[in-house]
Structures are given as structure tokens and as C-alpha cells.
GROMACS .gro file of C-alpha atoms in nm:
model
  502
    1MET     CA    1   9.514  -2.505   1.958
    2ARG     CA    2   9.187  -2.710   1.915
    3LYS     CA    3   9.012  -2.395   1.789
    4ASN     CA    4   9.294  -2.356   1.513
    5ARG     CA    5   9.287  -2.707   1.427
    6LEU     CA    6   8.887  -2.664   1.374
    7LEU     CA    7   8.931  -2.373   1.153
    8ARG     CA    8   9.172  -2.548   0.936
    9CYS     CA    9   8.965  -2.855   0.891
   10LEU     CA   10   8.649  -2.621   0.790
   11SER     CA   11   8.890  -2.410   0.545
   12ALA     CA   12   9.013  -2.729   0.364
   13THR     CA   13   8.615  -2.843   0.356
   14LEU     CA   14   8.519  -2.525   0.190
   15LEU     CA   15   8.842  -2.546  -0.048
   16CYS     CA   16   8.734  -2.895  -0.142
   17ALA     CA   17   8.371  -2.791  -0.218
   18VAL     CA   18   8.477  -2.509  -0.414
   19PHE     CA   19   8.669  -2.736  -0.649
   20LEU     CA   20   8.396  -2.982  -0.680
   21LEU     CA   21   8.146  -2.745  -0.797
   22PRO     CA   22   8.079  -2.730  -1.162
   23ALA     CA   23   8.203  -2.462  -1.352
   24CYS     CA   24   7.981  -2.185  -1.468
   25GLY     CA   25   8.188  -1.971  -1.733
   26THR     CA   26   8.157  -1.927  -2.075
   27GLY     CA   27   8.457  -2.139  -2.123
   28SER     CA   28   8.325  -2.444  -1.939
   29ARG     CA   29   8.212  -2.773  -2.038
   30ALA     CA   30   8.039  -2.798  -2.387
   31TYR     CA   31   7.801  -3.057  -2.533
   32THR     CA   32   7.766  -3.204  -2.879
   33VAL     CA   33   7.429  -3.173  -3.035
   34THR     CA   34   7.417  -3.354  -3.363
   35TYR     CA   35   7.112  -3.300  -3.637
   36THR     CA   36   7.057  -3.564  -3.912
   37ALA     CA   37   6.819  -3.542  -4.230
   38GLY     CA   38   6.647  -3.877  -4.311
   39GLU     CA   39   6.586  -4.003  -4.651
   40GLY     CA   40   6.387  -3.729  -4.866
   41GLY     CA   41   6.511  -3.407  -4.721
   42THR     CA   42   6.797  -3.179  -4.625
   43LEU     CA   43   6.901  -2.953  -4.323
   44VAL     CA   44   6.984  -2.577  -4.320
   45GLY     CA   45   7.214  -2.490  -4.040
   46GLU     CA   46   7.463  -2.616  -3.842
   47CYS     CA   47   7.423  -3.027  -3.823
   48GLU     CA   48   7.673  -3.065  -3.560
   49GLN     CA   49   7.725  -2.812  -3.273
   50LYS     CA   50   7.933  -2.770  -2.972
   51VAL     CA   51   7.717  -2.607  -2.734
   52PRO     CA   52   7.840  -2.478  -2.379
   53ARG     CA   53   7.645  -2.591  -2.074
   54ARG     CA   54   7.289  -2.451  -2.023
   55LYS     CA   55   7.335  -2.253  -2.378
   56ASP     CA   56   7.111  -2.258  -2.659
   57ALA     CA   57   7.182  -2.425  -2.991
   58GLU     CA   58   7.183  -2.261  -3.317
   59GLN     CA   59   6.867  -2.289  -3.544
   60VAL     CA   60   6.832  -2.565  -3.771
   61THR     CA   61   6.570  -2.627  -4.023
   62ALA     CA   62   6.449  -2.922  -4.196
   63VAL     CA   63   6.368  -2.894  -4.587
   64ALA     CA   64   6.179  -3.184  -4.769
   65ASP     CA   65   6.305  -3.272  -5.123
   66ALA     CA   66   6.071  -3.244  -5.401
   67GLY     CA   67   5.794  -3.503  -5.393
   68TYR     CA   68   5.851  -3.555  -4.987
   69ARG     CA   69   5.721  -3.373  -4.692
   70PHE     CA   70   5.838  -3.335  -4.348
   71VAL     CA   71   5.676  -3.545  -4.090
   72GLY     CA   72   5.866  -3.442  -3.779
   73TRP     CA   73   6.174  -3.498  -3.567
   74ASP     CA   74   6.230  -3.837  -3.398
   75ASP     CA   75   6.203  -3.674  -3.048
   76GLY     CA   76   5.851  -3.571  -3.123
   77VAL     CA   77   5.901  -3.208  -3.242
   78SER     CA   78   5.664  -3.120  -3.492
   79GLU     CA   79   5.820  -2.786  -3.615
   80ALA     CA   80   6.045  -2.820  -3.926
   81VAL     CA   81   6.253  -2.503  -3.761
   82ARG     CA   82   6.376  -2.570  -3.419
   83THR     CA   83   6.620  -2.420  -3.169
   84ASP     CA   84   6.719  -2.640  -2.869
   85THR     CA   85   6.773  -2.448  -2.534
   86GLY     CA   86   6.943  -2.501  -2.211
   87ILE     CA   87   7.179  -2.794  -2.324
   88VAL     CA   88   7.287  -2.999  -2.053
   89ALA     CA   89   7.388  -3.341  -2.247
   90ASN     CA   90   7.510  -3.462  -2.555
   91ALA     CA   91   7.203  -3.526  -2.803
   92ALA     CA   92   7.115  -3.612  -3.153
   93TYR     CA   93   6.815  -3.586  -3.356
   94THR     CA   94   6.695  -3.706  -3.700
   95ALA     CA   95   6.443  -3.504  -3.918
   96VAL     CA   96   6.176  -3.761  -4.069
   97PHE     CA   97   6.052  -3.724  -4.411
   98GLU     CA   98   5.793  -3.907  -4.619
   99PRO     CA   99   5.694  -3.928  -5.001
  100GLU     CA  100   5.426  -3.690  -5.071
  101TYR     CA  101   5.173  -3.931  -5.205
  102LEU     CA  102   4.876  -3.774  -5.389
  103ASP     CA  103   4.644  -3.943  -5.623
  104LEU     CA  104   4.882  -4.191  -5.804
  105PRO     CA  105   5.059  -4.513  -5.715
  106ALA     CA  106   5.447  -4.462  -5.650
  107ILE     CA  107   5.733  -4.670  -5.763
  108ARG     CA  108   6.047  -4.625  -5.546
  109ILE     CA  109   6.365  -4.738  -5.691
  110ASP     CA  110   6.701  -4.776  -5.515
  111THR     CA  111   7.013  -4.847  -5.713
  112GLU     CA  112   7.288  -5.067  -5.571
  113GLU     CA  113   7.536  -4.804  -5.397
  114ASN     CA  114   7.313  -4.520  -5.519
  115ALA     CA  115   7.471  -4.602  -5.853
  116ALA     CA  116   7.384  -4.380  -6.142
  117ILE     CA  117   7.176  -4.485  -6.469
  118VAL     CA  118   7.415  -4.371  -6.737
  119SER     CA  119   7.363  -4.637  -7.014
  120LYS     CA  120   7.106  -4.786  -7.282
  121GLU     CA  121   7.305  -5.119  -7.274
  122ASP     CA  122   7.414  -5.173  -6.915
  123TYR     CA  123   7.197  -5.281  -6.641
  124VAL     CA  124   7.230  -5.124  -6.286
  125ASN     CA  125   7.124  -5.360  -5.990
  126CYS     CA  126   6.830  -5.211  -5.805
  127GLY     CA  127   6.556  -5.257  -5.556
  128VAL     CA  128   6.205  -5.192  -5.664
  129SER     CA  129   5.905  -5.088  -5.431
  130VAL     CA  130   5.552  -5.010  -5.529
  131LEU     CA  131   5.324  -4.803  -5.286
  132ASN     CA  132   5.000  -4.630  -5.294
  133ALA     CA  133   4.853  -4.892  -5.541
  134ASP     CA  134   4.582  -5.154  -5.472
  135GLU     CA  135   4.701  -5.344  -5.182
  136ALA     CA  136   4.746  -5.672  -5.388
  137TYR     CA  137   4.996  -5.476  -5.584
  138ASN     CA  138   5.205  -5.299  -5.334
  139PHE     CA  139   5.560  -5.474  -5.256
  140SER     CA  140   5.878  -5.363  -5.125
  141GLY     CA  141   6.252  -5.419  -5.208
  142ALA     CA  142   6.191  -5.645  -5.499
  143SER     CA  143   6.519  -5.749  -5.701
  144ALA     CA  144   6.567  -5.591  -6.033
  145LYS     CA  145   6.825  -5.390  -6.271
  146ILE     CA  146   6.759  -5.101  -6.472
  147ARG     CA  147   6.895  -4.908  -6.789
  148GLY     CA  148   6.795  -4.618  -6.990
  149ARG     CA  149   6.594  -4.680  -7.292
  150GLY     CA  150   6.503  -4.417  -7.612
  151ASN     CA  151   6.668  -4.262  -7.876
  152SER     CA  152   6.678  -3.895  -7.900
  153SER     CA  153   6.501  -3.865  -7.574
  154TRP     CA  154   6.771  -4.075  -7.385
  155PHE     CA  155   7.057  -3.861  -7.505
  156ASN     CA  156   6.886  -3.530  -7.531
  157MET     CA  157   6.622  -3.485  -7.262
  158PRO     CA  158   6.713  -3.454  -6.887
  159LYS     CA  159   6.409  -3.635  -6.766
  160LYS     CA  160   6.510  -3.998  -6.880
  161SER     CA  161   6.285  -4.300  -6.963
  162TYR     CA  162   6.399  -4.650  -6.841
  163LYS     CA  163   6.371  -5.030  -6.866
  164LEU     CA  164   6.299  -5.214  -6.596
  165LYS     CA  165   6.369  -5.599  -6.565
  166PHE     CA  166   6.273  -5.784  -6.232
  167SER     CA  167   6.446  -6.091  -6.137
  168GLU     CA  168   6.123  -6.285  -6.119
  169LYS     CA  169   5.804  -6.238  -6.333
  170THR     CA  170   5.630  -5.950  -6.159
  171ASP     CA  171   5.252  -5.816  -6.198
  172LEU     CA  172   5.235  -5.430  -6.186
  173PHE     CA  173   4.889  -5.287  -6.118
  174GLY     CA  174   4.704  -5.602  -6.240
  175ASN     CA  175   4.851  -5.588  -6.593
  176GLY     CA  176   5.003  -5.978  -6.601
  177LYS     CA  177   5.329  -6.117  -6.489
  178ALA     CA  178   5.631  -6.038  -6.678
  179LYS     CA  179   6.000  -5.965  -6.604
  180THR     CA  180   6.033  -5.655  -6.817
  181TRP     CA  181   5.852  -5.324  -6.793
  182THR     CA  182   5.913  -4.977  -6.924
  183LEU     CA  183   5.911  -4.615  -6.756
  184ILE     CA  184   5.811  -4.367  -7.018
  185ALA     CA  185   5.926  -4.006  -6.919
  186ASN     CA  186   5.723  -3.814  -7.174
  187TYR     CA  187   5.948  -3.509  -7.130
  188CYS     CA  188   5.896  -3.358  -7.477
  189ASP     CA  189   5.489  -3.401  -7.438
  190PRO     CA  190   5.369  -3.120  -7.238
  191SER     CA  191   5.043  -3.309  -7.176
  192LEU     CA  192   5.263  -3.606  -7.039
  193ALA     CA  193   4.954  -3.804  -7.185
  194ARG     CA  194   4.965  -3.845  -7.568
  195ASN     CA  195   5.091  -4.195  -7.534
  196TYR     CA  196   4.809  -4.263  -7.293
  197PHE     CA  197   4.544  -4.165  -7.511
  198ALA     CA  198   4.694  -4.349  -7.796
  199LEU     CA  199   4.721  -4.685  -7.628
  200SER     CA  200   4.386  -4.635  -7.446
  201LEU     CA  201   4.249  -4.590  -7.824
  202GLY     CA  202   4.414  -4.887  -7.959
  203ALA     CA  203   4.292  -5.108  -7.680
  204GLN     CA  204   3.928  -5.059  -7.809
  205PHE     CA  205   4.012  -5.236  -8.155
  206PRO     CA  206   3.977  -5.616  -8.151
  207SER     CA  207   4.284  -5.681  -8.386
  208LEU     CA  208   4.493  -5.443  -8.162
  209GLN     CA  209   4.354  -5.531  -7.811
  210GLN     CA  210   4.601  -5.816  -7.725
  211THR     CA  211   4.909  -5.667  -7.809
  212THR     CA  212   4.836  -5.293  -7.698
  213SER     CA  213   5.028  -5.198  -7.388
  214THR     CA  214   4.864  -5.145  -7.087
  215THR     CA  215   4.908  -4.796  -6.900
  216GLN     CA  216   4.956  -4.677  -6.552
  217PHE     CA  217   5.053  -4.339  -6.458
  218VAL     CA  218   5.304  -4.329  -6.151
  219ASP     CA  219   5.500  -4.108  -5.931
  220LEU     CA  220   5.874  -4.223  -5.966
  221TYR     CA  221   6.122  -4.176  -5.686
  222LEU     CA  222   6.468  -4.256  -5.785
  223ASN     CA  223   6.716  -4.295  -5.495
  224GLY     CA  224   6.512  -4.082  -5.280
  225ARG     CA  225   6.456  -3.808  -5.542
  226TYR     CA  226   6.119  -3.742  -5.686
  227ASP     CA  227   6.143  -3.753  -6.067
  228GLY     CA  228   5.799  -3.692  -6.190
  229VAL     CA  229   5.507  -3.854  -6.325
  230TYR     CA  230   5.590  -4.162  -6.574
  231LEU     CA  231   5.377  -4.394  -6.753
  232VAL     CA  232   5.428  -4.749  -6.691
  233CYS     CA  233   5.404  -4.960  -7.023
  234GLU     CA  234   5.464  -5.316  -7.141
  235GLN     CA  235   5.799  -5.391  -7.325
  236ASN     CA  236   5.701  -5.469  -7.681
  237GLU     CA  237   5.811  -5.839  -7.682
  238VAL     CA  238   5.688  -6.189  -7.699
  239GLY     CA  239   5.497  -6.307  -7.407
  240LYS     CA  240   5.144  -6.453  -7.307
  241THR     CA  241   5.029  -6.106  -7.203
  242ARG     CA  242   5.228  -5.935  -7.472
  243VAL     CA  243   5.253  -6.042  -7.836
  244ASP     CA  244   5.156  -6.413  -7.796
  245ILE     CA  245   5.327  -6.589  -8.059
  246ASP     CA  246   5.519  -6.925  -8.076
  247GLU     CA  247   5.911  -6.914  -8.095
  248ASP     CA  248   6.025  -7.205  -8.243
  249VAL     CA  249   6.400  -7.209  -8.323
  250ASP     CA  250   6.375  -7.528  -8.523
  251ASP     CA  251   6.141  -7.407  -8.768
  252VAL     CA  252   6.187  -7.096  -8.972
  253ASP     CA  253   5.816  -7.051  -9.007
  254THR     CA  254   5.804  -6.944  -8.643
  255GLY     CA  255   5.662  -6.651  -8.480
  256TYR     CA  256   5.826  -6.329  -8.534
  257LEU     CA  257   5.820  -5.969  -8.405
  258LEU     CA  258   5.955  -5.706  -8.601
  259GLU     CA  259   6.012  -5.334  -8.583
  260MET     CA  260   6.087  -5.089  -8.860
  261ASP     CA  261   6.352  -4.840  -8.773
  262VAL     CA  262   6.556  -4.614  -9.034
  263ARG     CA  263   6.829  -4.593  -8.747
  264ILE     CA  264   6.968  -4.926  -8.820
  265GLU     CA  265   7.100  -4.814  -9.151
  266GLY     CA  266   7.472  -4.811  -9.139
  267GLU     CA  267   7.478  -4.943  -8.797
  268GLU     CA  268   7.678  -5.312  -8.716
  269LEU     CA  269   7.313  -5.483  -8.627
  270ILE     CA  270   7.296  -5.829  -8.731
  271ASP     CA  271   6.946  -5.940  -8.666
  272TYR     CA  272   6.784  -5.723  -8.922
  273PHE     CA  273   6.670  -5.702  -9.312
  274ALA     CA  274   6.584  -5.428  -9.549
  275LEU     CA  275   6.311  -5.395  -9.794
  276GLU     CA  276   6.362  -5.171 -10.095
  277ASP     CA  277   6.078  -4.986 -10.272
  278TYR     CA  278   6.093  -4.740 -10.554
  279ARG     CA  279   5.899  -4.456 -10.375
  280PHE     CA  280   6.040  -4.518 -10.003
  281GLY     CA  281   6.348  -4.646 -10.066
  282ARG     CA  282   6.530  -4.881  -9.814
  283LYS     CA  283   6.349  -4.958  -9.501
  284CYS     CA  284   6.523  -5.167  -9.217
  285TYR     CA  285   6.322  -5.405  -8.999
  286GLN     CA  286   6.519  -5.547  -8.681
  287LEU     CA  287   6.394  -5.874  -8.550
  288LYS     CA  288   6.266  -5.826  -8.195
  289SER     CA  289   6.185  -6.189  -8.127
  290PRO     CA  290   6.331  -6.375  -7.932
  291ASP     CA  291   6.445  -6.079  -7.705
  292PRO     CA  292   6.825  -6.036  -7.817
  293GLU     CA  293   6.923  -6.036  -7.446
  294ASP     CA  294   6.805  -6.398  -7.409
  295ILE     CA  295   6.954  -6.551  -7.722
  296ALA     CA  296   7.248  -6.792  -7.701
  297ASP     CA  297   7.558  -6.763  -7.916
  298ALA     CA  298   7.615  -6.401  -7.839
  299GLY     CA  299   7.262  -6.293  -7.949
  300LYS     CA  300   7.340  -6.398  -8.323
  301TYR     CA  301   6.993  -6.517  -8.487
  302PRO     CA  302   7.028  -6.747  -8.736
  303GLN     CA  303   7.056  -6.604  -9.117
  304SER     CA  304   6.804  -6.854  -9.254
  305PHE     CA  305   6.532  -6.689  -9.016
  306ILE     CA  306   6.620  -6.341  -9.137
  307SER     CA  307   6.590  -6.460  -9.491
  308TYR     CA  308   6.261  -6.637  -9.432
  309ILE     CA  309   6.097  -6.350  -9.261
  310GLY     CA  310   6.248  -6.103  -9.500
  311LEU     CA  311   6.117  -6.267  -9.789
  312TYR     CA  312   5.777  -6.343  -9.652
  313THR     CA  313   5.735  -5.954  -9.584
  314SER     CA  314   5.843  -5.869  -9.913
  315ASP     CA  315   5.567  -6.099 -10.061
  316CYS     CA  316   5.319  -5.920  -9.870
  317LEU     CA  317   5.437  -5.580  -9.978
  318ASN     CA  318   5.429  -5.688 -10.343
  319ALA     CA  319   5.082  -5.873 -10.314
  320ILE     CA  320   4.975  -5.529 -10.177
  321VAL     CA  321   5.095  -5.339 -10.485
  322PHE     CA  322   5.034  -5.594 -10.753
  323GLU     CA  323   4.825  -5.869 -10.661
  324ASP     CA  324   4.432  -5.924 -10.613
  325PHE     CA  325   4.292  -5.850 -10.282
  326GLU     CA  326   4.206  -6.203 -10.197
  327ARG     CA  327   4.576  -6.278 -10.207
  328VAL     CA  328   4.642  -5.987  -9.983
  329CYS     CA  329   4.415  -6.138  -9.730
  330ASP     CA  330   4.583  -6.467  -9.752
  331LEU     CA  331   4.926  -6.303  -9.651
  332ILE     CA  332   4.820  -6.030  -9.392
  333ASP     CA  333   4.563  -5.979  -9.132
  334VAL     CA  334   4.361  -5.691  -9.302
  335ASP     CA  335   4.171  -5.596  -8.994
  336SER     CA  336   4.498  -5.533  -8.777
  337PHE     CA  337   4.648  -5.314  -9.036
  338ALA     CA  338   4.329  -5.100  -9.072
  339GLU     CA  339   4.260  -5.058  -8.718
  340SER     CA  340   4.649  -4.941  -8.658
  341TYR     CA  341   4.604  -4.728  -8.955
  342ILE     CA  342   4.313  -4.565  -8.801
  343VAL     CA  343   4.486  -4.490  -8.464
  344ASN     CA  344   4.819  -4.356  -8.642
  345GLU     CA  345   4.601  -4.142  -8.867
  346LEU     CA  346   4.430  -4.008  -8.599
  347PHE     CA  347   4.727  -3.897  -8.395
  348ASN     CA  348   4.941  -3.787  -8.676
  349ALA     CA  349   5.231  -4.007  -8.532
  350GLN     CA  350   5.546  -3.807  -8.687
  351ASP     CA  351   5.773  -4.124  -8.680
  352VAL     CA  352   5.510  -4.389  -8.836
  353GLY     CA  353   5.704  -4.437  -9.155
  354ASP     CA  354   6.013  -4.452  -9.008
  355SER     CA  355   6.061  -4.609  -8.668
  356SER     CA  356   5.843  -4.761  -8.383
  357PHE     CA  357   5.629  -4.951  -8.636
  358PHE     CA  358   5.584  -5.287  -8.539
  359LEU     CA  359   5.479  -5.613  -8.722
  360TYR     CA  360   5.432  -5.984  -8.604
  361LYS     CA  361   5.384  -6.302  -8.776
  362LYS     CA  362   5.241  -6.600  -8.614
  363LYS     CA  363   5.368  -6.945  -8.670
  364GLY     CA  364   5.256  -7.081  -8.976
  365GLY     CA  365   5.012  -6.791  -9.010
  366LYS     CA  366   4.973  -6.426  -9.166
  367LEU     CA  367   5.150  -6.087  -9.081
  368TYR     CA  368   4.990  -5.869  -8.823
  369CYS     CA  369   5.027  -5.506  -8.786
  370GLY     CA  370   5.107  -5.400  -8.424
  371PRO     CA  371   5.187  -5.317  -8.140
  372ILE     CA  372   5.123  -4.964  -8.192
  373TRP     CA  373   5.369  -4.755  -8.013
  374ASP     CA  374   5.534  -4.428  -7.947
  375TYR     CA  375   5.321  -4.122  -7.964
  376ASP     CA  376   5.489  -3.849  -7.770
  377ILE     CA  377   5.546  -3.685  -8.077
  378SER     CA  378   5.211  -3.653  -8.227
  379THR     CA  379   4.871  -3.473  -8.234
  380GLY     CA  380   5.047  -3.140  -8.314
  381ASN     CA  381   5.353  -3.176  -8.082
  382CYS     CA  382   5.619  -3.130  -8.381
  383ASN     CA  383   5.793  -2.803  -8.491
  384TYR     CA  384   5.969  -2.997  -8.793
  385TYR     CA  385   5.659  -3.107  -8.984
  386SER     CA  386   5.371  -2.899  -9.064
  387SER     CA  387   5.092  -3.175  -8.928
  388PHE     CA  388   4.966  -2.996  -8.659
  389TYR     CA  389   4.604  -2.885  -8.587
  390THR     CA  390   4.560  -2.526  -8.539
  391GLU     CA  391   4.381  -2.365  -8.226
  392HIS     CA  392   4.119  -2.194  -8.480
  393GLY     CA  393   3.980  -2.544  -8.564
  394SER     CA  394   4.151  -2.591  -8.918
  395TRP     CA  395   4.418  -2.814  -9.071
  396GLU     CA  396   4.729  -2.656  -9.161
  397TYR     CA  397   4.770  -2.898  -9.443
  398ASP     CA  398   4.486  -3.109  -9.555
  399CYS     CA  399   4.671  -3.439  -9.561
  400LEU     CA  400   4.674  -3.804  -9.458
  401TRP     CA  401   4.971  -3.837  -9.255
  402ALA     CA  402   5.030  -4.185  -9.181
  403LYS     CA  403   4.924  -4.257  -9.557
  404GLU     CA  404   5.192  -4.006  -9.712
  405LEU     CA  405   5.476  -4.149  -9.471
  406ASN     CA  406   5.416  -4.530  -9.389
  407VAL     CA  407   5.494  -4.751  -9.706
  408TRP     CA  408   5.228  -5.020  -9.586
  409TYR     CA  409   4.971  -4.765  -9.544
  410TYR     CA  410   5.046  -4.594  -9.877
  411TYR     CA  411   5.011  -4.904 -10.075
  412LEU     CA  412   4.708  -5.053  -9.883
  413THR     CA  413   4.498  -4.721  -9.900
  414GLY     CA  414   4.561  -4.748 -10.273
  415ARG     CA  415   4.324  -5.039 -10.281
  416SER     CA  416   3.947  -4.947 -10.268
  417GLU     CA  417   3.877  -5.304 -10.065
  418PHE     CA  418   4.104  -5.157  -9.774
  419CYS     CA  419   3.952  -4.786  -9.805
  420GLU     CA  420   3.598  -4.971  -9.754
  421ILE     CA  421   3.711  -5.158  -9.446
  422VAL     CA  422   3.867  -4.847  -9.291
  423GLY     CA  423   3.559  -4.675  -9.355
  424ARG     CA  424   3.323  -4.943  -9.199
  425LYS     CA  425   3.560  -4.935  -8.889
  426LEU     CA  426   3.555  -4.564  -8.855
  427ALA     CA  427   3.159  -4.586  -8.870
  428GLU     CA  428   3.150  -4.866  -8.617
  429TYR     CA  429   3.401  -4.748  -8.362
  430GLU     CA  430   3.331  -4.361  -8.392
  431THR     CA  431   3.110  -4.345  -8.073
  432LYS     CA  432   3.380  -4.573  -7.883
  433ILE     CA  433   3.649  -4.344  -8.010
  434ARG     CA  434   3.487  -4.035  -7.879
  435GLU     CA  435   3.392  -4.193  -7.528
  436THR     CA  436   3.744  -4.323  -7.485
  437ILE     CA  437   3.881  -3.975  -7.581
  438ASP     CA  438   3.660  -3.800  -7.315
  439ALA     CA  439   3.739  -4.064  -7.045
  440CYS     CA  440   4.097  -4.046  -7.081
  441ALA     CA  441   4.048  -3.650  -7.042
  442GLN     CA  442   3.817  -3.658  -6.737
  443SER     CA  443   4.085  -3.939  -6.608
  444LEU     CA  444   4.346  -3.709  -6.623
  445TYR     CA  445   4.185  -3.384  -6.510
  446ALA     CA  446   4.108  -3.588  -6.193
  447ASN     CA  447   4.445  -3.616  -6.124
  448GLU     CA  448   4.551  -3.250  -6.184
  449ARG     CA  449   4.753  -3.173  -5.866
  450THR     CA  450   4.967  -3.464  -5.929
  451PHE     CA  451   5.068  -3.382  -6.290
  452VAL     CA  452   5.101  -3.007  -6.193
  453ARG     CA  453   5.354  -3.114  -5.940
  454ASN     CA  454   5.555  -3.296  -6.219
  455PHE     CA  455   5.627  -2.933  -6.365
  456LYS     CA  456   5.746  -2.825  -6.060
  457ARG     CA  457   6.026  -3.085  -6.113
  458TRP     CA  458   6.070  -3.011  -6.481
  459ASP     CA  459   6.003  -2.648  -6.546
  460VAL     CA  460   5.911  -2.682  -6.923
  461LEU     CA  461   5.542  -2.547  -6.941
  462GLY     CA  462   5.526  -2.209  -7.165
  463LYS     CA  463   5.915  -2.244  -7.262
  464PRO     CA  464   6.076  -2.377  -7.552
  465ASN     CA  465   6.109  -2.739  -7.549
  466TRP     CA  466   6.185  -2.964  -7.838
  467PRO     CA  467   5.995  -3.023  -8.069
  468ASN     CA  468   5.719  -2.803  -7.932
  469PRO     CA  469   5.591  -2.587  -8.205
  470ILE     CA  470   5.511  -2.210  -8.114
  471GLU     CA  471   5.147  -2.306  -8.050
  472LEU     CA  472   5.236  -2.544  -7.773
  473GLN     CA  473   5.458  -2.295  -7.621
  474GLN     CA  474   5.200  -2.043  -7.588
  475ILE     CA  475   4.997  -2.278  -7.387
  476LYS     CA  476   5.090  -2.206  -7.001
  477THR     CA  477   4.906  -2.488  -6.809
  478TRP     CA  478   4.907  -2.864  -6.807
  479LYS     CA  479   4.521  -2.894  -6.801
  480ASN     CA  480   4.497  -2.677  -7.138
  481HIS     CA  481   4.754  -2.881  -7.276
  482VAL     CA  482   4.523  -3.207  -7.228
  483LYS     CA  483   4.224  -3.004  -7.345
  484TYR     CA  484   4.441  -2.937  -7.654
  485VAL     CA  485   4.522  -3.283  -7.718
  486ARG     CA  486   4.152  -3.388  -7.675
  487ASN     CA  487   4.005  -3.116  -7.921
  488TRP     CA  488   4.282  -3.199  -8.166
  489LEU     CA  489   4.193  -3.561  -8.170
  490LEU     CA  490   3.835  -3.505  -8.220
  491ALA     CA  491   3.888  -3.262  -8.503
  492SER     CA  492   4.122  -3.538  -8.649
  493LEU     CA  493   3.839  -3.788  -8.644
  494GLU     CA  494   3.625  -3.557  -8.832
  495PHE     CA  495   3.859  -3.508  -9.084
  496VAL     CA  496   3.963  -3.878  -9.145
  497LYS     CA  497   3.608  -3.979  -9.137
  498SER     CA  498   3.571  -3.728  -9.447
  499GLN     CA  499   3.823  -3.890  -9.635
  500TYR     CA  500   3.681  -4.270  -9.563
  501PRO     CA  501   3.311  -4.216  -9.635
  502ILE     CA  502   3.099  -4.497  -9.666
   0.00000   0.00000   0.00000
């Protein structure tokens, strides 16, 4: 009896032990393994897996977005490809990425709720960070807003330019504090550098120096995506570090900033006037000062101010055509017109006679030419005018482009006194012009790998891309595009000099 009771107890104990042992079949307990990609990358493979006990997870690969690099997994695994084995517990792993900085500063812009930037008029709130710059100009999460900018480039080109407006005045890269900055895409310029060359040259001339925008190439990251190399420029606006003129709303003889723009024709814009000329027809000028966004009364500029500056500019143009040169010098700053003419003639800027041509008048003072602006379609980058310079070193058409297209330059170059000033300035600044062209080229070459990476994001080299002529489409490398611009400018300098001997 005692023996049977002992056997029954032992059997019960063994039975309990069997039921308490963990199951070991393929249909037994499974664990959840989760893989997540941090900002700047994606994962290839199953990101959430149910893995039976002690079995292996399926392979997962971390892939960096353009402009980022894979750093490692947050548990210390350094290989991008991982297969976790012998799973015995739930687990979660995150792939870590970081921007792949090269030689340039970087601007990171994160819009509110990752909102797309779809308008030239409506701003999107954003945070802005600057990294990899001089330590004094690095910052994180500055409050700002952003919108599109440009005309044909905004509507027709995938790489967009932007206008960035900070909540507080901000110094970008040591170029002075201001709220508004521009991010220029240069998508249609296969060198990415025509604006850089032009603005660098403009800064060498005394009358243009104060109003010519500073420049800084950056890598742009928009909502975590690398968007290529951009040129940070100043907004053409009134300011102590921009166009330094007074704005007195109580006096019509105040400071004015104007832009010639044929696109105004037929549009319902209120802040413009037009000048008529028998050779050039109707040219419209928009008032840019003060900034229409900051004007009270729904952005309406007083008609008395429009009438005043319209009459003043008309008097200036009439004096150039009909009056003695002393009178011309009383009304306009001749040096600024001569120096801006040299820059525009050197570059054969396609739009110089129609748009992006700025004038400003100081309070109680003269009319000046500037700031110079918009050179992505210049120096041979145009397939709808024959102003390009051939690779064989000769002009396709022997003409002075800016003189023929721009009403101010056309009539001024009809005056021998003005031509003498241009000739003297060319002789005086020739060495500085050459040195600046070469310095720009060398600076660009030193950052070659950064610029080449832009074209991995935007694959346009050697392909049709408006308005590149066939000569530019045949150039396959970014470095040779920069070389083309350099050589074009040096040949242009020789040609313009020959037209204005002293």
C-alpha cells in the first residue's frame, strides 16, 4: 500500500514537471522583433517580425538616403545588414543615420508637420539649423517661415529656389543680420556657379560693393532629404547691410528701390509705373521699397510716391538722351551705371533688358544702378539667343549684349563721356577681374566632391535641360562646366575691352 502511494506521488510529480517544461516545437511561443529607421534612411526587409523561440530573424538592411550615411544600430551593431539569431525575447532596434557633410556648411530646414512648400505667396512655418559652419554661426531650431521664389524656375524646374524669413534677424555665415535670405537652386546652370562668379565680381567695384549680395554655397536638407548644393544670397531689399537708403513715408523724395520687370505688364500689381521709349517700348518698374509684405493698408503704396519716382526716372532717361553730360551726372550716379554695365556685358546676362534689373534712389539724392542680380542664364547658357561663346574661342555674334538689350545702357553708351568712363574702369580693374575669376574657379575646384554629389541628386549633366544649348549638353562633367565659364569670362573680358579702348 505504501509502495503504491509512493509511485502515485512520483508519477504526479513527473507529470507536473512535464507540463511545466517550456514547449520546444515550431508552433511554440514567438517573440516580436521590431526594426526602425531613424531620420535620413530607410530599411529593406520585414520591419516587424514574429520569430519562434530560439529561431533566427529575417535579414534587414539599413539604407541611407541621399546626403546621409549609415552610422550603426542603436545596440552597437555597426553593419548595415543584420540577421539576429537565437531570439529569446522581444526586441527593438533602430538604424541611426547622419548627414554626410563634406566641405560645405549645411542648412537643415524642417517644416511644420513636414508640410510641402507649394506656393510663392504662402509661407510655411519651419525650424532652421545651420551645421558645419564656423562655430559662431552654427545654430539649431531657429524659428522661421519659407516659401518658393523665382519665376520660370519655380514652375518649370524640379529643384526649387526658396525665400527664407526668420522670426528674428539672423546672421548667416557672418554676412550681417537680417530676417530674409534666399536659397538659390541654380538648377538650369550646370556649373551651379554663374551667380557666384557674377556677384563675386560685382563686389570688387566700389559703387556696387555695398549693395551686391554676399554668397555662400551650402548643402540643403529639407525635411530630412538631401536637396543638393544651394547658393545662399541676400534678399534685394532695403537694410543697413543691403540697400542702405532711408524710407520716409512722409516725404515723396525718399529712398526708393525699383526693379524693371516686363512680367508686370497686364498683371494687377499696384506698386509699379512704366516708362515709354520709341526704341524699347514700354518698360515696367515695380517699387520694392519698402517691402510690400511690411506695408500697411493692404500693401498699397501711395500714388504720389509712384508718380514722383516715375517722373524722376523719366527725367533721368531724357537727360541721358537729350541733355548735356553734366546734367546727367546731376541726376544719376554714373559710376554705378558704368560698373554694373561692365558686369552685365561681361556675362551677357540674357534678361538684363527685361527683368532682374534694379535701380535705387537715395533720399534727396541721385539714381543708382544696382543691386546686380540673376546670372544663371548667362555666359553661354542660353539656347534662345545667340550670345554664347564657342569652345573654339570666337564669338558667335560680335555684339555688346547689355548695350543692345537694356534701355539705360543703350543710351548711356551712346555718350562718349560714358564710354570713356567704362574704358578707364576696364583698364583699372582688369587685373582684379582676372584674379577674381581665377579665385572663384579655384575655390569651386577645391570643393569638387560636394558639387559632384549635387548631380547624383539631380541627374542633368550631359542631358537636355532648358535653356542649355547643345554646346553645354556636350560637357559631361561639373568641373568642365566651371572651366567653360572661366574661359568664357576671360574671352569676354578681351572682347569688351576691345570695344572700349582708352
